[in-house]
PDB file of C-alpha atoms in Angstrom:
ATOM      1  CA  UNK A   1      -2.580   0.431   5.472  1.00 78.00           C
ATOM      2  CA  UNK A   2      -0.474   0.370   2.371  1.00 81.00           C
ATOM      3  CA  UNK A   3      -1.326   1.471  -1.175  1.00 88.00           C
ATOM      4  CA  UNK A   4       0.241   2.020  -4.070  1.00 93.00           C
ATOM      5  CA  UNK A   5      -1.201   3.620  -7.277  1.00 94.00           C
ATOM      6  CA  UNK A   6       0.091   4.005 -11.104  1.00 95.00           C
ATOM      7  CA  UNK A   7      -1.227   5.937 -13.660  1.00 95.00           C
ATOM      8  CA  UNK A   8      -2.119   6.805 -16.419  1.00 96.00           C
ATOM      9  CA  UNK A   9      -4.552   4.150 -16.124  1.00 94.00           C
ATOM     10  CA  UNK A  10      -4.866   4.260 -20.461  1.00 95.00           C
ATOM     11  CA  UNK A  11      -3.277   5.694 -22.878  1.00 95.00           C
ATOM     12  CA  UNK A  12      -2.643   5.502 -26.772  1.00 97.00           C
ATOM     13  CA  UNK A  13       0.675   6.299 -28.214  1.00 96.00           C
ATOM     14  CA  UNK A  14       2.398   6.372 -31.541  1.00 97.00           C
ATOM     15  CA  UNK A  15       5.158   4.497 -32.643  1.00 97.00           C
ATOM     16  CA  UNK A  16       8.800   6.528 -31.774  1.00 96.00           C
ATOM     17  CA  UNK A  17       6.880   8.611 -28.696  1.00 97.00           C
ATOM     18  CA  UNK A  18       8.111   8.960 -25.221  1.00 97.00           C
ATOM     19  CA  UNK A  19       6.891   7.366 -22.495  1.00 96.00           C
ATOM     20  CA  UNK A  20       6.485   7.540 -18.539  1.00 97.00           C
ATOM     21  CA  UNK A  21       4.110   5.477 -16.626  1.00 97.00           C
ATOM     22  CA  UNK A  22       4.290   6.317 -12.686  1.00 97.00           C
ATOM     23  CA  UNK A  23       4.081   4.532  -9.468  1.00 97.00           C
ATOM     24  CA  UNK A  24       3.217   5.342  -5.561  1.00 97.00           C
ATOM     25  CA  UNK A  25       3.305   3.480  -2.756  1.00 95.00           C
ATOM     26  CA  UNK A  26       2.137   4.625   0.490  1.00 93.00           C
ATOM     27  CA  UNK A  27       1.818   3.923   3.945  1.00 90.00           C
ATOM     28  CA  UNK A  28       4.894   1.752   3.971  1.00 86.00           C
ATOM     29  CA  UNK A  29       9.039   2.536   3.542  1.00 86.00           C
ATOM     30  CA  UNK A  30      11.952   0.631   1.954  1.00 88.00           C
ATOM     31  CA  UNK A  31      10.029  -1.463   0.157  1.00 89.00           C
ATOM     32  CA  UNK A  32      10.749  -3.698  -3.321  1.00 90.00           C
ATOM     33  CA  UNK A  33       9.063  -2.369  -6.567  1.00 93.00           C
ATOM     34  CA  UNK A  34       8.645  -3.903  -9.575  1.00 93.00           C
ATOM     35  CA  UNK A  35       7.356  -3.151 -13.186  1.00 95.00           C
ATOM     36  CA  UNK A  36       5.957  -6.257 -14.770  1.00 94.00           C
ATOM     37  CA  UNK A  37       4.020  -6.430 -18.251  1.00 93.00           C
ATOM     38  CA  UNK A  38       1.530  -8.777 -19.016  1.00 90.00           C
ATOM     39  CA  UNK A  39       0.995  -9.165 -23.026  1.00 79.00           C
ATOM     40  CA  UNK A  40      -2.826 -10.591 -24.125  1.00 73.00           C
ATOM     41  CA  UNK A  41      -4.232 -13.475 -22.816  1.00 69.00           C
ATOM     42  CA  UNK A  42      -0.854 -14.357 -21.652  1.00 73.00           C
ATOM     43  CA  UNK A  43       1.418 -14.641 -17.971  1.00 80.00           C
ATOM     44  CA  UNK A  44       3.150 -11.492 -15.939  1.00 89.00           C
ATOM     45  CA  UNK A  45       6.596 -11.002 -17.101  1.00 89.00           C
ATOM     46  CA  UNK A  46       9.184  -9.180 -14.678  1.00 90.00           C
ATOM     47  CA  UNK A  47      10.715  -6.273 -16.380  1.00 93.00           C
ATOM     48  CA  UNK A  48      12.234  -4.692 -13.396  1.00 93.00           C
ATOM     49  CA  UNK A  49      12.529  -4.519  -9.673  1.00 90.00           C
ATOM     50  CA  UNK A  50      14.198  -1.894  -7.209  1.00 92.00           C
ATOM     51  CA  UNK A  51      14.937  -2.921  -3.883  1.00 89.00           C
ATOM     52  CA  UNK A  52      16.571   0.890  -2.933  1.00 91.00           C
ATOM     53  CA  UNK A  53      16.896   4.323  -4.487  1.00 94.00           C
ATOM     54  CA  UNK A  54      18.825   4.767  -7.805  1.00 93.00           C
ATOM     55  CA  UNK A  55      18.749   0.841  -7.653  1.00 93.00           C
ATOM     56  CA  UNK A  56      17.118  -0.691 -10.493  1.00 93.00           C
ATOM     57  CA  UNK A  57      17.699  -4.349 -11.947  1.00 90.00           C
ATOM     58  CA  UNK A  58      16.666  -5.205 -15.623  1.00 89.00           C
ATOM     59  CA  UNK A  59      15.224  -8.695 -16.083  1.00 83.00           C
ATOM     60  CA  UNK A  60      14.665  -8.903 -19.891  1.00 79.00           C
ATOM     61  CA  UNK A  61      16.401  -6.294 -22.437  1.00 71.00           C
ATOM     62  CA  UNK A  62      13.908  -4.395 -24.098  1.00 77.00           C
ATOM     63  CA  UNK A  63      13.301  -0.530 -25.170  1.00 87.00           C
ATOM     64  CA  UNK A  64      12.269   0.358 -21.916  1.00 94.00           C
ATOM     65  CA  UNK A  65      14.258   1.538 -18.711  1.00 95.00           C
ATOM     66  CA  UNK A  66      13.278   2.348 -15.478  1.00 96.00           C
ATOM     67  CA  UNK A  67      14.110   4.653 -12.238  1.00 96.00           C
ATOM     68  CA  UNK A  68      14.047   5.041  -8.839  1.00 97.00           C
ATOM     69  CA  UNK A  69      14.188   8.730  -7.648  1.00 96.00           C
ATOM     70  CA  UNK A  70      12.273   8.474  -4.239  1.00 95.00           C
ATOM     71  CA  UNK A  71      11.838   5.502  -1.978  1.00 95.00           C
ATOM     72  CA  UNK A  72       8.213   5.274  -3.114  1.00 95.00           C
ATOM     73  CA  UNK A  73       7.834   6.306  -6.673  1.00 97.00           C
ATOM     74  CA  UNK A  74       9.045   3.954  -9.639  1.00 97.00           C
ATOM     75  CA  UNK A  75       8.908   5.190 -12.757  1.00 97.00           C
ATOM     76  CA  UNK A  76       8.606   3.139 -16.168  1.00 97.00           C
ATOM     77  CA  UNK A  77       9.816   5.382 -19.143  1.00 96.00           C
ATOM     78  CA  UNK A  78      10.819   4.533 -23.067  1.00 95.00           C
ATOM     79  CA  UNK A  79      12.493   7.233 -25.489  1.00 95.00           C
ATOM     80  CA  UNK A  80      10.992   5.878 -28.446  1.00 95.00           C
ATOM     81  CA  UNK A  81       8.225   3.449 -28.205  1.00 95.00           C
ATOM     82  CA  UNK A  82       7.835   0.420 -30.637  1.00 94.00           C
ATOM     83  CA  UNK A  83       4.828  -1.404 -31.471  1.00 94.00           C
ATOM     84  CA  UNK A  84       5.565  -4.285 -29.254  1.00 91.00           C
ATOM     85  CA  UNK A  85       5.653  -2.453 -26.610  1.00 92.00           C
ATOM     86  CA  UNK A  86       1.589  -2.627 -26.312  1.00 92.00           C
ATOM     87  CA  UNK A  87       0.649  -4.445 -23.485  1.00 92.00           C
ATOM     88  CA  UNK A  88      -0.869  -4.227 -19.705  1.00 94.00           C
ATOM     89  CA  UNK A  89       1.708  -3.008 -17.536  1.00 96.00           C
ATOM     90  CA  UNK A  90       1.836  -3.620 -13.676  1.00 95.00           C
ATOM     91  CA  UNK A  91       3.535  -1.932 -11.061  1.00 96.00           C
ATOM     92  CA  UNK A  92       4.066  -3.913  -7.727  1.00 94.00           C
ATOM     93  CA  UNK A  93       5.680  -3.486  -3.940  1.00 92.00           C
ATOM     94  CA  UNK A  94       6.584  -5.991  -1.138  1.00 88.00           C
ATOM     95  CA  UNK A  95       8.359  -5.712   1.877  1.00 81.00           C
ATOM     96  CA  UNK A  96      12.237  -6.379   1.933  1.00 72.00           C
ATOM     97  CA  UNK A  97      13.301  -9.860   2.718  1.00 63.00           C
ATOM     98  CA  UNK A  98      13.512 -10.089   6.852  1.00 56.00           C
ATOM     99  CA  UNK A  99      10.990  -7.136   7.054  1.00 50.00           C
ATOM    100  CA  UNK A 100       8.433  -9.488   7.484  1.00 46.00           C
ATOM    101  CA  UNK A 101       9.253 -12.994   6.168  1.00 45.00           C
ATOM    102  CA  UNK A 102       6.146 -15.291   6.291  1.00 43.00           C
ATOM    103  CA  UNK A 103       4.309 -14.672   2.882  1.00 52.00           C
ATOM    104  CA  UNK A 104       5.874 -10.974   2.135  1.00 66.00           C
ATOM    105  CA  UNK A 105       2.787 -10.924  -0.584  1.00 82.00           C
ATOM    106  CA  UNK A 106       3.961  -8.865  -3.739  1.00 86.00           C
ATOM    107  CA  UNK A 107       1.154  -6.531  -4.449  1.00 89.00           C
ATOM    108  CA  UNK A 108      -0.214  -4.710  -7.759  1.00 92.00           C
ATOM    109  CA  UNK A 109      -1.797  -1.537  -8.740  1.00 92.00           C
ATOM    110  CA  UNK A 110      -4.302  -1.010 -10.848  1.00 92.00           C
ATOM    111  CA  UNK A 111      -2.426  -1.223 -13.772  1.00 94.00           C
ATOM    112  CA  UNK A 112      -1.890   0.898 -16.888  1.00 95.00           C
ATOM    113  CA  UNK A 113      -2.648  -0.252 -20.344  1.00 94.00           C
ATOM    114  CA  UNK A 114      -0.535   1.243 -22.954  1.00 95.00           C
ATOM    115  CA  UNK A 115      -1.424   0.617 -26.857  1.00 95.00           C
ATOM    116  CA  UNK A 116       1.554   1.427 -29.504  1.00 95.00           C
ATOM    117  CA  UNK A 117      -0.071   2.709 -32.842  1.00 97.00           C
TER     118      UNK A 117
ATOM    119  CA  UNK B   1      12.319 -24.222 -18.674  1.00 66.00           C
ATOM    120  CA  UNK B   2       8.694 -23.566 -17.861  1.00 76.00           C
ATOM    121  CA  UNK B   3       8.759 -22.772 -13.359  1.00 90.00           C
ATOM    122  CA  UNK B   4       5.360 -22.532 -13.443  1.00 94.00           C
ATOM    123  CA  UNK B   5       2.778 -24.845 -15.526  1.00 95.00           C
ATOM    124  CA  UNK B   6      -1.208 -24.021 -15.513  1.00 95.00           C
ATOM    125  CA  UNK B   7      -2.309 -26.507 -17.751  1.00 94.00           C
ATOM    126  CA  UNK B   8      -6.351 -25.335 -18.146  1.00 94.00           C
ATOM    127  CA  UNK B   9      -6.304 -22.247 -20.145  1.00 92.00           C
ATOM    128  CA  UNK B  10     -10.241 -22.141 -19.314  1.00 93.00           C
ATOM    129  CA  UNK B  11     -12.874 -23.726 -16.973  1.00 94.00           C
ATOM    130  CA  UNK B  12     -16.203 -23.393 -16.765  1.00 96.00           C
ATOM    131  CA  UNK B  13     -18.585 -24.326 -13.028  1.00 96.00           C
ATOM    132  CA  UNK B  14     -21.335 -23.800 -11.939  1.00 97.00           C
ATOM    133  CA  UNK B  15     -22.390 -21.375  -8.946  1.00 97.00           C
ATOM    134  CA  UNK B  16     -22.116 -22.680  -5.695  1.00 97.00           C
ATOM    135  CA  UNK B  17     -19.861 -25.808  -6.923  1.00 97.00           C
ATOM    136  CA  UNK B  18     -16.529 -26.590  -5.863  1.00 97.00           C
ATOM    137  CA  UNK B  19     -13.845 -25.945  -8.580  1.00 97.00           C
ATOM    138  CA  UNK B  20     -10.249 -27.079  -8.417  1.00 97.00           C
ATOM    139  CA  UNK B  21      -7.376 -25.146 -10.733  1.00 98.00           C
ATOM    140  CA  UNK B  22      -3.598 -27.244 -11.456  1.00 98.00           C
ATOM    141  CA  UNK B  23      -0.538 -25.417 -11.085  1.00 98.00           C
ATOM    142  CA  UNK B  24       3.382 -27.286 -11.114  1.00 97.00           C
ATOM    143  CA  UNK B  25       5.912 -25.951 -10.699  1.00 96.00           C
ATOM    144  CA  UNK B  26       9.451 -25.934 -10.679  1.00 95.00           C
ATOM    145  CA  UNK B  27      12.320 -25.365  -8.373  1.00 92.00           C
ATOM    146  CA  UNK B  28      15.660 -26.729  -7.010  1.00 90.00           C
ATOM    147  CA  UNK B  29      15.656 -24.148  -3.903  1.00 88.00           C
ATOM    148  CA  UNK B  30      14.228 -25.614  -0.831  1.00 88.00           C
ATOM    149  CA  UNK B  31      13.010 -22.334   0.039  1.00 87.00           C
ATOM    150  CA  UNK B  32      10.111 -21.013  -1.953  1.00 89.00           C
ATOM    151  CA  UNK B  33       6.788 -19.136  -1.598  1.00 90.00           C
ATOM    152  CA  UNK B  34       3.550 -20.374  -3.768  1.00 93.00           C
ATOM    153  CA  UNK B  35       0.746 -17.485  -4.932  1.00 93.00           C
ATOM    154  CA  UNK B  36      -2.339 -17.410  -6.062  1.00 96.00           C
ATOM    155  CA  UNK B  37      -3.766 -14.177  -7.592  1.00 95.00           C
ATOM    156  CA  UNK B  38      -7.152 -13.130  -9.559  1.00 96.00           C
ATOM    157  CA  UNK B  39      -7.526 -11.245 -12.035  1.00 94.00           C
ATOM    158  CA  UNK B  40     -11.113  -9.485 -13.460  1.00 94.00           C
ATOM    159  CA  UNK B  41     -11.608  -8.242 -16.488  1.00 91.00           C
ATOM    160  CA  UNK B  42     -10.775  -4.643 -14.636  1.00 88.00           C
ATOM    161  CA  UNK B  43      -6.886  -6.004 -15.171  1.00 88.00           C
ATOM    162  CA  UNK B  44      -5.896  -5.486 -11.186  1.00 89.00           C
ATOM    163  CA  UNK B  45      -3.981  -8.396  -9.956  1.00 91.00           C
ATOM    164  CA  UNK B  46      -5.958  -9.682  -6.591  1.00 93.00           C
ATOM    165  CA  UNK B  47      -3.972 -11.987  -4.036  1.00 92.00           C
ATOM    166  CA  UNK B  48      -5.677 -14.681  -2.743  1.00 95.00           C
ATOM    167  CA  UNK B  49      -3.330 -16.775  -1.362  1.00 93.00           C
ATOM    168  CA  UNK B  50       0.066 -18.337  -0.148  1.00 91.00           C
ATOM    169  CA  UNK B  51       1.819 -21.314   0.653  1.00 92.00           C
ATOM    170  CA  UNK B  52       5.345 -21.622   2.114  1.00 89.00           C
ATOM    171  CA  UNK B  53       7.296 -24.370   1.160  1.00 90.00           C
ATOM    172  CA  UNK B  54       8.050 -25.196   4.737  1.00 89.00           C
ATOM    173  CA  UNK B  55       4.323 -24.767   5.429  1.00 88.00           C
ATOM    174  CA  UNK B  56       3.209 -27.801   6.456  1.00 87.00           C
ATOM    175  CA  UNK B  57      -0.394 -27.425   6.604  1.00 93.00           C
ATOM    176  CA  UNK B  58      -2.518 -26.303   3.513  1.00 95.00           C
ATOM    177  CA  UNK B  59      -2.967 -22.789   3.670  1.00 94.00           C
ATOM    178  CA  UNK B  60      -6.936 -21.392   3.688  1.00 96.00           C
ATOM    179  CA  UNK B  61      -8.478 -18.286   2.847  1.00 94.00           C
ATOM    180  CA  UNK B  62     -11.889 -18.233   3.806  1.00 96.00           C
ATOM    181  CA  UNK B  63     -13.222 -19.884   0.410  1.00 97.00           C
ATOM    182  CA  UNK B  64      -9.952 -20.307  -1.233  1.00 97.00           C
ATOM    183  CA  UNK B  65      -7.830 -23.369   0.175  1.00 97.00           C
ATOM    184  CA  UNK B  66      -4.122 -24.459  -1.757  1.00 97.00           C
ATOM    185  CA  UNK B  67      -3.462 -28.308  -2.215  1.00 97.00           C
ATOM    186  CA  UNK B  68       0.293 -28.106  -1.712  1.00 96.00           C
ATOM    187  CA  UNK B  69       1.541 -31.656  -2.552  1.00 96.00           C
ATOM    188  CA  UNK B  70       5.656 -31.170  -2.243  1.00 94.00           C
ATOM    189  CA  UNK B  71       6.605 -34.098  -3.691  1.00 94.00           C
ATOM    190  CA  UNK B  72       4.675 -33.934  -6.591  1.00 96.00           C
ATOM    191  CA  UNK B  73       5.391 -29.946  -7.027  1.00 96.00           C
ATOM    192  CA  UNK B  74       1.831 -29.135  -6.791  1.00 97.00           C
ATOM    193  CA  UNK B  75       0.061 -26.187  -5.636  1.00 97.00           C
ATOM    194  CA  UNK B  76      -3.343 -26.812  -6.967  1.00 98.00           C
ATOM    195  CA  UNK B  77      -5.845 -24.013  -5.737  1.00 98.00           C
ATOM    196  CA  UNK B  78      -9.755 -24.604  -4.768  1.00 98.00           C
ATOM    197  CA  UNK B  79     -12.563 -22.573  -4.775  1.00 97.00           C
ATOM    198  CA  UNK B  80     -15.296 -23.812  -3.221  1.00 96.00           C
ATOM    199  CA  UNK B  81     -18.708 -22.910  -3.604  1.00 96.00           C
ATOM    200  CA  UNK B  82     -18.274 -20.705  -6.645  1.00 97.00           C
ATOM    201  CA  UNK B  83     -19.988 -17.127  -6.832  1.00 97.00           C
ATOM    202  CA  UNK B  84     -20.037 -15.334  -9.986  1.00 97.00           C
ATOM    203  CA  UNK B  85     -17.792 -12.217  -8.950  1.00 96.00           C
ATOM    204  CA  UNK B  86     -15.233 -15.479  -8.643  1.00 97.00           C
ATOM    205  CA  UNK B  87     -15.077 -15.086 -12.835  1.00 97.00           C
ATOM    206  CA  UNK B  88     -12.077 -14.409 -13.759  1.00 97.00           C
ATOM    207  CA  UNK B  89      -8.410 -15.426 -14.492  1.00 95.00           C
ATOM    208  CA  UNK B  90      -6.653 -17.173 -12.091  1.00 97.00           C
ATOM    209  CA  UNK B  91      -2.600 -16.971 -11.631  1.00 96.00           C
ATOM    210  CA  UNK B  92      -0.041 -19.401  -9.926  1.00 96.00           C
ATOM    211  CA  UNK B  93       3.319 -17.878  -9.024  1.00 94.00           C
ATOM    212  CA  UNK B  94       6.744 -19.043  -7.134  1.00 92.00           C
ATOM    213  CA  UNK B  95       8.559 -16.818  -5.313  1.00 88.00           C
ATOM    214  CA  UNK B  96      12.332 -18.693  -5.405  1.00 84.00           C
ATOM    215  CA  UNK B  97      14.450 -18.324  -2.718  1.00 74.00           C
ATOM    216  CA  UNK B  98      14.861 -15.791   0.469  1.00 66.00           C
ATOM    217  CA  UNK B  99      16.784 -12.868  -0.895  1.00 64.00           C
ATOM    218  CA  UNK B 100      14.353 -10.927  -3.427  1.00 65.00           C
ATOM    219  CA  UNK B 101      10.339 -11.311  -4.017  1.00 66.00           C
ATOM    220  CA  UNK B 102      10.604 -11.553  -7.622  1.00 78.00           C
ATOM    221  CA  UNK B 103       7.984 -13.842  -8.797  1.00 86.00           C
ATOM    222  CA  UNK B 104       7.032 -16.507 -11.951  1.00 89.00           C
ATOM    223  CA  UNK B 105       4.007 -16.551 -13.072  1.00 91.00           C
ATOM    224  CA  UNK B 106       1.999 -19.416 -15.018  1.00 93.00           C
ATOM    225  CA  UNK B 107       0.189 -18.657 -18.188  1.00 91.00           C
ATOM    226  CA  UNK B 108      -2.782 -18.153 -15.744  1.00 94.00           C
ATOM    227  CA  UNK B 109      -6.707 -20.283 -16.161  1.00 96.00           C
ATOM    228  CA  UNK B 110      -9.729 -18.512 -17.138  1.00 96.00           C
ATOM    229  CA  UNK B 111     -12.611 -19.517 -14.786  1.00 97.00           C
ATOM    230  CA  UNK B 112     -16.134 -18.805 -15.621  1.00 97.00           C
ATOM    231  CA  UNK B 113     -19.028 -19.407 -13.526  1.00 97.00           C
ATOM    232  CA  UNK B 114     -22.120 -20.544 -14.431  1.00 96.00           C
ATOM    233  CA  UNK B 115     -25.989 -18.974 -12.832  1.00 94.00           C
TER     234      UNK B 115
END
């Protein structure tokens, strides 16, 4: 069966620091990833998705980037991190489109919750 | 534009009743995927379940059923007989289109059940 994990799960950075959250996916190949944040009390919002190696697509522009260096492992990074940049941050995987059409279900981790002080 | 509406930011029920949470949405493809995910206070986002827009029956889940009404661009989701592990938020999503999963999310509806 597939899983995918992220970490760190928490963690509490200053203003101007780096920053690299990772996530793994296992048990499946080629799939879609996705980094989405969710701010408090509030909606997912799509920050970026990667439906190959190397191949990233930004949704919203922001401080952040993100990268692709193995079929399996998306990685979330800032250079300098700003104070909106607190929030609950999701990674996510689904199969490509024609993989397995009926649902393809976007899944989550477990999250990583990342406060900017 | 808003995609996807949840219009209850919080609902309360009481264990073992039925509880029904809105979503709209909206969409000029004619292909589209509807979700429903939970989310404890743990943060993890839980699927529950999903209706194709060329589904047409409702789709189930063991206790979780969707109310897909097309026309009206509804996708209401029911819980029936509510447990208290079923506390939590509660997200709507559309997946537009066949070519990517990306999804929309509502602002979500807090559900707490009562003993």
């Amino acid at each position: 069966s597939q899983t995918i994990h992220q970490w760190p799960a928490t963690l509490v950075q200053p203003v101007g620091s780096p920053l690299s959250l990772e996530c793994t996916v296992e048990g499946t190949s080629n799939p879609n990833l996705y980094w989405y944040r969710q701010a408090a009390g509030r909606g997912l919002q799509l920050l970026f998705y990667s439906v190959g190696i190397g191949q990233i697509s930004s949704e919203v522009p922001q401080n952040l980037s993100a990268s692709r260096p193995q079929d399996r492992q998306f990685i979330l990074s800032s250079k300098k991190l700003l104070l909106s940049d607190s929030g609950f941050y999701l990674c996510a995987w689904s199969n490509r489109p024609g993989q397995a059409f009926s649902g393809n279900t976007i899944y989550f981790g477990e999250g990583s919750w990342l406060t900017v002080v | 534009a808003q995609k996807i509406t949840q219009t209850q930011p919080g609902m309360f029920v009481q264990e073992k009743e039925a509880v029904t949470l809105d979503c709209t949405y909206d969409t000029s493809d004619q292909s589209y995927g509807l979700f429903w995910y939970k989310q404890p206070s743990s943060g993890e986002m839980i699927f529950l379940i999903y209706q194709g827009s060329y589904d047409e029956q409702n789709a189930t889940e063991g206790r979780y059923s969707l109310n897909f009404q097309k026309a009206r661009k509804s996708a209401n989701l029911v819980i029936s007989a509510s447990q208290l592990g079923d506390s939590a938020m509660y997200f709507c999503a559309m997946r537009e289109g066949t070519n990517d999963y990306k999804l929309s999310f509502g602002a979500g509806t807090t559900v707490t059940v009562r003993a």
